[in-house]
CSV table of C-alpha atoms and ligand atoms in Angstrom, one decimal:
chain,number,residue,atom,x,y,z
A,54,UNK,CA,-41.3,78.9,-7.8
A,55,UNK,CA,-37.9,80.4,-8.3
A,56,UNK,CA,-37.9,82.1,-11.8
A,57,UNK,CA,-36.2,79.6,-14.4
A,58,UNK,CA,-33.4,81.4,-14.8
A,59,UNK,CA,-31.9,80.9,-11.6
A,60,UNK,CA,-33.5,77.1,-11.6
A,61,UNK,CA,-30.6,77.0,-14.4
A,62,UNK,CA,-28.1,77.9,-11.9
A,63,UNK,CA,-28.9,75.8,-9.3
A,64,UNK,CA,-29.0,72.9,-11.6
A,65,UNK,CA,-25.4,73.8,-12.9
A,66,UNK,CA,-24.0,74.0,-9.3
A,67,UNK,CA,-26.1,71.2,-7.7
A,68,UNK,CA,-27.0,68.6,-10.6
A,69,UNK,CA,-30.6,67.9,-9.6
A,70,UNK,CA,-34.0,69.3,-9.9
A,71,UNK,CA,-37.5,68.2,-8.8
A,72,UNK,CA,-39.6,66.7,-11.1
A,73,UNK,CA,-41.8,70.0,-10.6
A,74,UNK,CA,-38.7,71.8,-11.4
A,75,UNK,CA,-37.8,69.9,-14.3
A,76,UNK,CA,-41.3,70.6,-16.3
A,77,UNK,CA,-41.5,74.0,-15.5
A,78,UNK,CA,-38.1,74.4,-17.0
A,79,UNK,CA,-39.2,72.4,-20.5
A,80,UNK,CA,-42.9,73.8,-20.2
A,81,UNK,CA,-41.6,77.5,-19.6
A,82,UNK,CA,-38.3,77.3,-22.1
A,83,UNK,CA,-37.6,80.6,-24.6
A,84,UNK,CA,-35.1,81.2,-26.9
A,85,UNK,CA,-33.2,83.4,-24.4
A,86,UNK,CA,-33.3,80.9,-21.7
A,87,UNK,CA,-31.9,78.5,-24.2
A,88,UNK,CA,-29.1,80.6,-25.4
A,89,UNK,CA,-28.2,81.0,-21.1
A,90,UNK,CA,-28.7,77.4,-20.7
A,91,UNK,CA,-26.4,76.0,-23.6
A,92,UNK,CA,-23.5,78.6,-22.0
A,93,UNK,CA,-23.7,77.1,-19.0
A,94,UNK,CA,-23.7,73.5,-20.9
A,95,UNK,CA,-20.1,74.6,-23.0
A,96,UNK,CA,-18.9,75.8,-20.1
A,97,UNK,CA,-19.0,72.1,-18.5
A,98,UNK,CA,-18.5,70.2,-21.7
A,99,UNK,CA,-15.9,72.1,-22.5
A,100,UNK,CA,-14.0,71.8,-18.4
A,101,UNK,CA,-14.5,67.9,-18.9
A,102,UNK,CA,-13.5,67.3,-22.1
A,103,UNK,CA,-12.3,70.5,-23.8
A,104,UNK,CA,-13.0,71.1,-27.4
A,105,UNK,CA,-12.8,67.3,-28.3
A,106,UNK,CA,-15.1,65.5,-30.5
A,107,UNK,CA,-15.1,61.9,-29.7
A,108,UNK,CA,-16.6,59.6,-32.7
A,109,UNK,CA,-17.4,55.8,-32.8
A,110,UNK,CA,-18.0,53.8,-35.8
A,111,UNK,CA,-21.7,52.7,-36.5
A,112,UNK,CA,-21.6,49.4,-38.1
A,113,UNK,CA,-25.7,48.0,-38.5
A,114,UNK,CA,-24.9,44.8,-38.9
A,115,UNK,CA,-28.6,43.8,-39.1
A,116,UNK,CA,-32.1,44.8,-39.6
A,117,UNK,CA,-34.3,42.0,-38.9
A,118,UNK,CA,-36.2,43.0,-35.6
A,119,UNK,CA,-39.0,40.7,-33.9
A,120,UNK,CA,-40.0,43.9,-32.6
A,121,UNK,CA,-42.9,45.6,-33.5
A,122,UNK,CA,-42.3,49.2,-32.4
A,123,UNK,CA,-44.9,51.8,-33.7
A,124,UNK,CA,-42.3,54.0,-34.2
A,125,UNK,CA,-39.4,52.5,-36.1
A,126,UNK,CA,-39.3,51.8,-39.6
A,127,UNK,CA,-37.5,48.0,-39.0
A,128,UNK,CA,-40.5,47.0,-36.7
A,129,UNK,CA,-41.5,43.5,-37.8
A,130,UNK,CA,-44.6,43.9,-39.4
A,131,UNK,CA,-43.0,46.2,-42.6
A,132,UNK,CA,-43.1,44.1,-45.2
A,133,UNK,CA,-41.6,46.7,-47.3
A,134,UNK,CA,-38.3,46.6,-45.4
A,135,UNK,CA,-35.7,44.9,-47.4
A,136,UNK,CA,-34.4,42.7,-45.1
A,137,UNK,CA,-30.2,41.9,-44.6
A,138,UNK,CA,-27.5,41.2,-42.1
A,139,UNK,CA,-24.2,41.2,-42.6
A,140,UNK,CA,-21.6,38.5,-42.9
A,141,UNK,CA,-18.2,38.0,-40.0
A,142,UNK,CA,-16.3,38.8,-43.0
A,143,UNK,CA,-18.4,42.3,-43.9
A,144,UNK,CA,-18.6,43.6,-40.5
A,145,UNK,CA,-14.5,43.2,-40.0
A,146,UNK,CA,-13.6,45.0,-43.1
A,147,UNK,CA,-16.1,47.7,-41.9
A,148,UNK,CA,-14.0,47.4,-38.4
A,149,UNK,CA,-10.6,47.4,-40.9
A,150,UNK,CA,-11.9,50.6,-42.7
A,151,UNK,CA,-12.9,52.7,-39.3
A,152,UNK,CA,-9.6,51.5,-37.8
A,153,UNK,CA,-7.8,53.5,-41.1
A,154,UNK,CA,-9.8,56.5,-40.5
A,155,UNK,CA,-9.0,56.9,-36.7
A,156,UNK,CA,-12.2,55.0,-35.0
A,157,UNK,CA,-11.0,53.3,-31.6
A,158,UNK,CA,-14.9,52.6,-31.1
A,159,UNK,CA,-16.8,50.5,-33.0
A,160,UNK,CA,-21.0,50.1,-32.3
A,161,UNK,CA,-22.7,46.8,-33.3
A,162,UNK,CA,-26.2,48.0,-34.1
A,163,UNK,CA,-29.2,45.9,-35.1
A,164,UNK,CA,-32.7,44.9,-34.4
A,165,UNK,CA,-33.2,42.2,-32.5
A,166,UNK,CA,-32.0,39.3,-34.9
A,167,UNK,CA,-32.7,35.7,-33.7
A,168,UNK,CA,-30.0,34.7,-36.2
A,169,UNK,CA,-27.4,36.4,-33.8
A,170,UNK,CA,-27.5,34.1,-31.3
A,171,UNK,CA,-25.1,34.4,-28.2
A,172,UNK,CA,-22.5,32.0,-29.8
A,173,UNK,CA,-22.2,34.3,-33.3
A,174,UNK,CA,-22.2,37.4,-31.1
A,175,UNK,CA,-19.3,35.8,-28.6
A,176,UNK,CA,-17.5,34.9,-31.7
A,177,UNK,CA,-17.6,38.3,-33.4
A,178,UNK,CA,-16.8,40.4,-30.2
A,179,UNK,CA,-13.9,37.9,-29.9
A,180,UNK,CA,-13.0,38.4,-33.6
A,181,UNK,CA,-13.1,42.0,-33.2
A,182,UNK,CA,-11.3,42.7,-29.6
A,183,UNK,CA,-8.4,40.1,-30.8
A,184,UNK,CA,-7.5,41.9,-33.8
A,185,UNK,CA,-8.3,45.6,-32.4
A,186,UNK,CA,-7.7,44.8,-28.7
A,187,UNK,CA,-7.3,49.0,-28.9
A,188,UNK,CA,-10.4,49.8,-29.5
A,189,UNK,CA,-13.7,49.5,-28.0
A,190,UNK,CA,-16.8,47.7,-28.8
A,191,UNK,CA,-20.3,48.5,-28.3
A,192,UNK,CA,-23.0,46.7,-28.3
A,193,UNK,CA,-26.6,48.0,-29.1
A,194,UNK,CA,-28.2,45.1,-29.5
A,195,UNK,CA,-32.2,45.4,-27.6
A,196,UNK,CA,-33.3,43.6,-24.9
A,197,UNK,CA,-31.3,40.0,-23.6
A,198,UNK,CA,-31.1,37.8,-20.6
A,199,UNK,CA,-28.7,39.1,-18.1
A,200,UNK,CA,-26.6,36.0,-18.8
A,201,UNK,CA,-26.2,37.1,-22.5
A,202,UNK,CA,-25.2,40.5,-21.5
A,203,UNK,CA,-22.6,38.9,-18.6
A,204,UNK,CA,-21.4,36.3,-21.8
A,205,UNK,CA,-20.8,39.1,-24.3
A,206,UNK,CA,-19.1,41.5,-21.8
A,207,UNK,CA,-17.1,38.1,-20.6
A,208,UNK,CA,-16.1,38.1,-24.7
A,209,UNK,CA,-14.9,41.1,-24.3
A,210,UNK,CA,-17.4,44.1,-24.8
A,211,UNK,CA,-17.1,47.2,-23.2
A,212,UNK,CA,-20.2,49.3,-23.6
A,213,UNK,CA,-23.8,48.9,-24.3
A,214,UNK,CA,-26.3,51.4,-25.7
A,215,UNK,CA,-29.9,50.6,-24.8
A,216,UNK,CA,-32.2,53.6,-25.0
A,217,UNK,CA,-34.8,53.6,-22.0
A,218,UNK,CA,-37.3,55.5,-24.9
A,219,UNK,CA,-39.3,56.4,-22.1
A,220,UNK,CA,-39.8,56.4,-18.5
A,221,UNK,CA,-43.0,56.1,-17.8
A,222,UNK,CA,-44.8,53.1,-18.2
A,223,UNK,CA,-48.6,54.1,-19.6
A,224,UNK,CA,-46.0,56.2,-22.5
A,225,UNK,CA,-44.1,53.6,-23.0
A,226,UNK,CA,-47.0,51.4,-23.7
A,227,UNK,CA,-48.1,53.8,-26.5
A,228,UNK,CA,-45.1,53.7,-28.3
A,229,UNK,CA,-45.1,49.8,-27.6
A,230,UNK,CA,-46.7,46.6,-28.8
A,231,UNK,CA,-48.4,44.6,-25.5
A,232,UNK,CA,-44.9,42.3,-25.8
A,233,UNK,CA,-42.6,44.9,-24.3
A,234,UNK,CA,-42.3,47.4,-20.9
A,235,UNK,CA,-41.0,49.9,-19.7
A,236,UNK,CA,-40.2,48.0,-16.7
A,237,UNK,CA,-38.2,45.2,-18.3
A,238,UNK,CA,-36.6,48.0,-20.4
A,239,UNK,CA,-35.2,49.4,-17.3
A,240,UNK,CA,-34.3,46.3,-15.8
A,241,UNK,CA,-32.4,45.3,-18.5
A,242,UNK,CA,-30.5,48.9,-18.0
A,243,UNK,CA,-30.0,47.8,-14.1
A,244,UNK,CA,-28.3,44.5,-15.1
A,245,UNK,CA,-25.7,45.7,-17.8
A,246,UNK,CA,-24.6,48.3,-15.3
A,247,UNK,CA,-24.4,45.9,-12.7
A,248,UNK,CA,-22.4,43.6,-14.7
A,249,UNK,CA,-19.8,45.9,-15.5
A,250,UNK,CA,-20.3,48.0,-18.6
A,251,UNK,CA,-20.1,51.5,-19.5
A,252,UNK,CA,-24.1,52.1,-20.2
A,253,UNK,CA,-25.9,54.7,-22.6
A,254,UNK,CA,-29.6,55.1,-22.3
A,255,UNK,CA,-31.6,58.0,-23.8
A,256,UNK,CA,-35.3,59.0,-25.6
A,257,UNK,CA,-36.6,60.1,-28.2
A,258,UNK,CA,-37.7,63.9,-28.2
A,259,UNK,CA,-41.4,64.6,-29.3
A,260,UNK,CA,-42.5,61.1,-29.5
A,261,UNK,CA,-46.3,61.1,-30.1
A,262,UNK,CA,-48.3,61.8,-27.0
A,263,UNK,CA,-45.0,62.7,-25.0
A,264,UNK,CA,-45.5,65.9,-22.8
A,265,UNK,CA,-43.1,67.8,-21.0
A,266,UNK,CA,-43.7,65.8,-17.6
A,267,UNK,CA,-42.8,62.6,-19.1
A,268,UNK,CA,-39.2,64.6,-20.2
A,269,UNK,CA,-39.0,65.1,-16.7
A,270,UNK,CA,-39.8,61.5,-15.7
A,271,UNK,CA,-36.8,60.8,-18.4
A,272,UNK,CA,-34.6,63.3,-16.4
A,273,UNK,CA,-34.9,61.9,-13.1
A,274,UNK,CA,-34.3,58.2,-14.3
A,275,UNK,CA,-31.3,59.0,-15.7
A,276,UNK,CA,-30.0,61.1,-12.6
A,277,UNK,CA,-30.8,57.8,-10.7
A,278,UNK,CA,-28.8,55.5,-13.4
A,279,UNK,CA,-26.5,58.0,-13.9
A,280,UNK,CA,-25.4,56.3,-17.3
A,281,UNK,CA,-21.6,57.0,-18.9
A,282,UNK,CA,-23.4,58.2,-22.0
A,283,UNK,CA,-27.3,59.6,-22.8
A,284,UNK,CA,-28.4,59.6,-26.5
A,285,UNK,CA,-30.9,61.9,-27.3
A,286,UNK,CA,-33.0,62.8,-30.9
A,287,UNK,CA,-35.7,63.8,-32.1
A,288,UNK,CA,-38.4,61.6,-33.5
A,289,UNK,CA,-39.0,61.2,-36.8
A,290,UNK,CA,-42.0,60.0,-38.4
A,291,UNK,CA,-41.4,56.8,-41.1
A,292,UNK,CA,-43.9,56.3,-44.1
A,293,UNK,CA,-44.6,52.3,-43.4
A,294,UNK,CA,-45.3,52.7,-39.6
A,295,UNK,CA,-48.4,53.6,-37.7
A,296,UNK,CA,-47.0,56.8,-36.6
A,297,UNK,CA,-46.8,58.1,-40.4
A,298,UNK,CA,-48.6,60.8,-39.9
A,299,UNK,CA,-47.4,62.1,-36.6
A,300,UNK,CA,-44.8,65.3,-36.3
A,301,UNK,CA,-41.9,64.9,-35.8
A,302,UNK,CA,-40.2,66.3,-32.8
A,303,UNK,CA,-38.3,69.7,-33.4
A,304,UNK,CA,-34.5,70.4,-33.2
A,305,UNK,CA,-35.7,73.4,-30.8
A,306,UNK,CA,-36.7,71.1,-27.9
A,307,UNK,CA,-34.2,68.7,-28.7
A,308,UNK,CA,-31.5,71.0,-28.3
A,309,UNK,CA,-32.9,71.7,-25.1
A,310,UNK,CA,-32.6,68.8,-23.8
A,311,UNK,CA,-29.0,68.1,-24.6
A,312,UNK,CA,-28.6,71.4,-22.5
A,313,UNK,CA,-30.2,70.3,-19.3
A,314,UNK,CA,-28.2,66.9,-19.9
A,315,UNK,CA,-24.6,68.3,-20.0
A,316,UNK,CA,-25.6,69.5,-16.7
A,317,UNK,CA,-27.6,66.9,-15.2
A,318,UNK,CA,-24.0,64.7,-15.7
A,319,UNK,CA,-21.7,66.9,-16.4
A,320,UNK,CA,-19.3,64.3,-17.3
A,321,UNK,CA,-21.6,62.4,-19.7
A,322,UNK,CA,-21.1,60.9,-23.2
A,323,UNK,CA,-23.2,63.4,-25.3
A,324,UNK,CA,-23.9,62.5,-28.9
A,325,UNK,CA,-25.2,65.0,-31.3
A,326,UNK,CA,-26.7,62.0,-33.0
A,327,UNK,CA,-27.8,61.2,-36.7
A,328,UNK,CA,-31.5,61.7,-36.3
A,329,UNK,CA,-30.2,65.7,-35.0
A,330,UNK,CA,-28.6,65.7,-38.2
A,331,UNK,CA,-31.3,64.4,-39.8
A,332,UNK,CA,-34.0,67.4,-39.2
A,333,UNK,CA,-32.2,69.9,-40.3
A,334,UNK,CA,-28.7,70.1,-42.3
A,335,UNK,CA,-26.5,71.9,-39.4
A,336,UNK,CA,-28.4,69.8,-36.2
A,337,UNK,CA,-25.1,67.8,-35.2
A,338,UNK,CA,-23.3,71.0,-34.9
A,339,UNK,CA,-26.1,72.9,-33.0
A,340,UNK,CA,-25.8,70.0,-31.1
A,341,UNK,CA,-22.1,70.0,-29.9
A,342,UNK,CA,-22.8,74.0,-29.6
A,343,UNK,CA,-25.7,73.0,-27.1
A,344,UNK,CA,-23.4,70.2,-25.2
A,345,UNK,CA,-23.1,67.3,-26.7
A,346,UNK,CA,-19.3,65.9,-27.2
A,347,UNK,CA,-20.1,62.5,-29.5
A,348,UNK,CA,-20.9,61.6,-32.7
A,349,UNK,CA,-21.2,58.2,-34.5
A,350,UNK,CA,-20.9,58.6,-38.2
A,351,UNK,CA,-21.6,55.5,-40.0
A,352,UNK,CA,-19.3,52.5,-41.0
A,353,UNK,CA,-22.3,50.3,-42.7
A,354,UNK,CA,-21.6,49.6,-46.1
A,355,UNK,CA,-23.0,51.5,-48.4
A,356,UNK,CA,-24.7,48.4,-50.4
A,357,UNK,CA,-27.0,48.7,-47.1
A,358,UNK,CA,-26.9,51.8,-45.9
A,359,UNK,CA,-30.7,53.2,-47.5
A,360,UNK,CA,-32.4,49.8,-45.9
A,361,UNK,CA,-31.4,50.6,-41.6
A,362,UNK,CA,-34.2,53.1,-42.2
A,363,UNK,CA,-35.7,53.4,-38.4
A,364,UNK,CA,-37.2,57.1,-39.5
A,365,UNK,CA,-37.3,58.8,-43.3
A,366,UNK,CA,-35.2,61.2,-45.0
A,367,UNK,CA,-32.0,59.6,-42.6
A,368,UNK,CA,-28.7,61.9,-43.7
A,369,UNK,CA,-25.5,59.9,-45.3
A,370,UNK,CA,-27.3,56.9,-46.6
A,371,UNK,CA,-25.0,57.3,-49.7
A,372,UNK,CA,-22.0,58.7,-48.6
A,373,UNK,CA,-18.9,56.4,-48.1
A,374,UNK,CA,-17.8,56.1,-44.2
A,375,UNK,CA,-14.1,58.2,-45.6
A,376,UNK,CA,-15.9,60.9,-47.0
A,377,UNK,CA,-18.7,61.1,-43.9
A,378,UNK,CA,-15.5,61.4,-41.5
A,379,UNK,CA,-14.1,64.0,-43.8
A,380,UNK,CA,-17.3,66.4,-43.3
A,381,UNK,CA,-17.7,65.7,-40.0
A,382,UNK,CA,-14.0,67.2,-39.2
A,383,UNK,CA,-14.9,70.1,-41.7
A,384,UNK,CA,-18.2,70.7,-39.6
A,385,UNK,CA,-16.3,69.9,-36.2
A,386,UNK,CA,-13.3,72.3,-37.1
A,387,UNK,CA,-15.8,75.2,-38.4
A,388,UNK,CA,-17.4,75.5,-34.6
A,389,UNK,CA,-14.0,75.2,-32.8
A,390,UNK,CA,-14.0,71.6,-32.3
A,391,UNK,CA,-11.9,68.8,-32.9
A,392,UNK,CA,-12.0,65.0,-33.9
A,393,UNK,CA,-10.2,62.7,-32.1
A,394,UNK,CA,-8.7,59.7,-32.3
A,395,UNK,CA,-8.9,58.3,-28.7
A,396,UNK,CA,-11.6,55.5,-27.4
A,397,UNK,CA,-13.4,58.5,-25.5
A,398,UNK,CA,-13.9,57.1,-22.6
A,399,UNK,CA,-16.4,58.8,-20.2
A,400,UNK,CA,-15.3,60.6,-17.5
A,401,UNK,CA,-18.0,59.7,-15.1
A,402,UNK,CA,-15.7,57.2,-13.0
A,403,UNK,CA,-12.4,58.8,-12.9
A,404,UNK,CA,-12.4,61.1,-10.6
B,210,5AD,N1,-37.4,58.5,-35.1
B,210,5AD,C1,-36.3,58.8,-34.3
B,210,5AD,N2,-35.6,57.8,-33.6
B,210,5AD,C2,-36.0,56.6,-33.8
B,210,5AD,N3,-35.5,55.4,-33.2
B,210,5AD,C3,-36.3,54.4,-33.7
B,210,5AD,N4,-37.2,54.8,-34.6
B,210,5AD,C4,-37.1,56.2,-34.6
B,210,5AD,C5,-37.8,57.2,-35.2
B,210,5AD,N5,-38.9,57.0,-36.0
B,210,5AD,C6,-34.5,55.4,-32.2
B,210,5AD,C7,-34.9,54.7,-31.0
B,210,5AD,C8,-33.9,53.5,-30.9
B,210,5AD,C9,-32.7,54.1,-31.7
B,210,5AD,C10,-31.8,53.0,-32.2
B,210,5AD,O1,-33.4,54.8,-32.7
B,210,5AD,O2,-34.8,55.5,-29.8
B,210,5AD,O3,-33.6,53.2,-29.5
């Protein structure tokens, strides 16, 4: 095979790689490879969206979850979780205080909350789009019927964030209770797209018993969905789940990752996202610095901030949402960056 070096080349000039290709790049990776790789990843972040930051507002509205995910500290068998969602009212003023500090995207996140039926989500989409019809709303919300996802984006929402975890089925199953698939995962992918919105799918990095194959697997999916926006972290273990114990994945390969990303889809949503942050205090900037172009501080409350724990140690669970925006353009502005104020749409469809 080629030597890696110039595989990076002819992935920044032709956006695709074998899966052979892919894994000998992740298997073989050194720091100096890395340090080429993440050049070649400003050089297209930076031609498609210059030196802009775009943020959106995370507002976890909920962490009940019928789920049961080995992984994720809301799975439904932690009886330790303290359990909350918030109200109409709660998650408007959180809209009201993002909108103050320049957010023009706001992200519903929660488990998957029976309570949040389609009528309650309709309503608050509708709420939200009628009093910020500037901004955009984002749903990240698990797994529906394709007629829920064609009702909420009917209401009025514009993007839908729905992590594929991972490609390949027998992984998937690991990380999985017997109730979920990777198929269905990726089917519900298919249909939002289909339906109309602006789609973000993504993995965790260093999930137990993932090897540098499966990345690839991940890789290839996503150059056949070719998504508007790709979230990436690593995993990190959480003290009440069965995967307590495990190690977590490593900024290092993570970083990596976001690399090969900016030039899989050049043109792709990026975000350096909290989890980055989480393993080590500068991740979110080593992040932009590797390709990424996103980030999604939090707008929750902080009354509930410490209980949407999906992984320990998780970074701003007591900060307010003015003084996390405040940091983040002191961190953005320190690497040459900027925040922006804009929706930050992807730039996947126009041109
Ligand atoms: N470590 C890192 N990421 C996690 N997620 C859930 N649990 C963890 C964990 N322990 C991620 C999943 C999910 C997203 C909302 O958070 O990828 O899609």
């Amino acid at each position: 095979m080629e030597d890696l070096r110039s595989l990076l080349y002819r992935l920044k000039e032709q956006h695709t790689l074998t899966k052979e290709e892919w894994t000998a790049l992740i298997a073989g990776r050194t720091p100096k490879l890395a340090r080429e790789l993440f050049s070649l990843a400003r050089q297209e972040q930076q031609r498609w969206y210059s030196h802009d930051i775009y943020i959106r507002g995370l507002i976890e509205f909920t962490n009940y979850c019928r789920n049961d995910c080995l992984y994720c500290g809301i799975r439904r068998s932690n009886k330790n979780a303290a359990r909350y969602r918030l109200s109409q009212e709660e998650i408007l003023s959180c809209c009201r205080a993002g909108y103050d500090l320049g957010f023009r995207t706001f992200v519903l996140q929660g488990g998957e909350d029976s309570y949040f039926t389609d009528e309650r989500m309709i309503d608050l989409i509708q709420a939200i789009k009628s009093r910020y019809p500037d901004c955009a709303v984002t749903l990240s919300i698990g797994e529906r019927s394709r007629e829920s996802y064609q009702a909420f984006f009917d209401a009025g929402a514009d993007r839908y964030l729905l992590r594929h975890e991972t490609f390949n089925g027998e992984h998937y199953s690991r990380l999985h209770p017997p109730s979920l698939s990777a198929a269905r995962r990726q089917q519900c992918l298919w249909d939002l797209k289909d339906i109309g919105y602006q789609v973000g799918t993504g993995f965790m990095v260093g999930s137990p018993f993932q090897t540098p194959e499966h990345l690839a697997e991940d890789l290839l999916f996503i150059e056949k969905l070719q998504p508007h926006m790709v979230g990436i972290g690593p995993f990190i273990p959480h003290h009440d789940t069965p995967f307590a114990t495990e190690p977590a994945g490593t900024l290092e390969l993570t970083l990596f990752m976001l690399g090969l990303l900016r030039l899989l889809l050049p043109k792709v949503l990026l975000p350096a996202t909290t989890a980055l942050g989480t393993i080590s205090p500068d991740g979110r900037e080593q992040g932009v610095l590797a390709g990424a172009n996103v980030v999604m501080p939090n707008l929750s409350p902080t009354s509930v901030r410490a209980k949407y724990l999906l992984y320990d140690n998780k970074i701003a669970v007591d900060a307010e949402a003015a003084e996390g925006r405040e940091l983040l353009e002191r961190q953005m502005t320190a690497i040459g960056y900027r925040v922006v104020t804009a929706r930050g749409d992807s730039r996947m469809t126009d041109i």
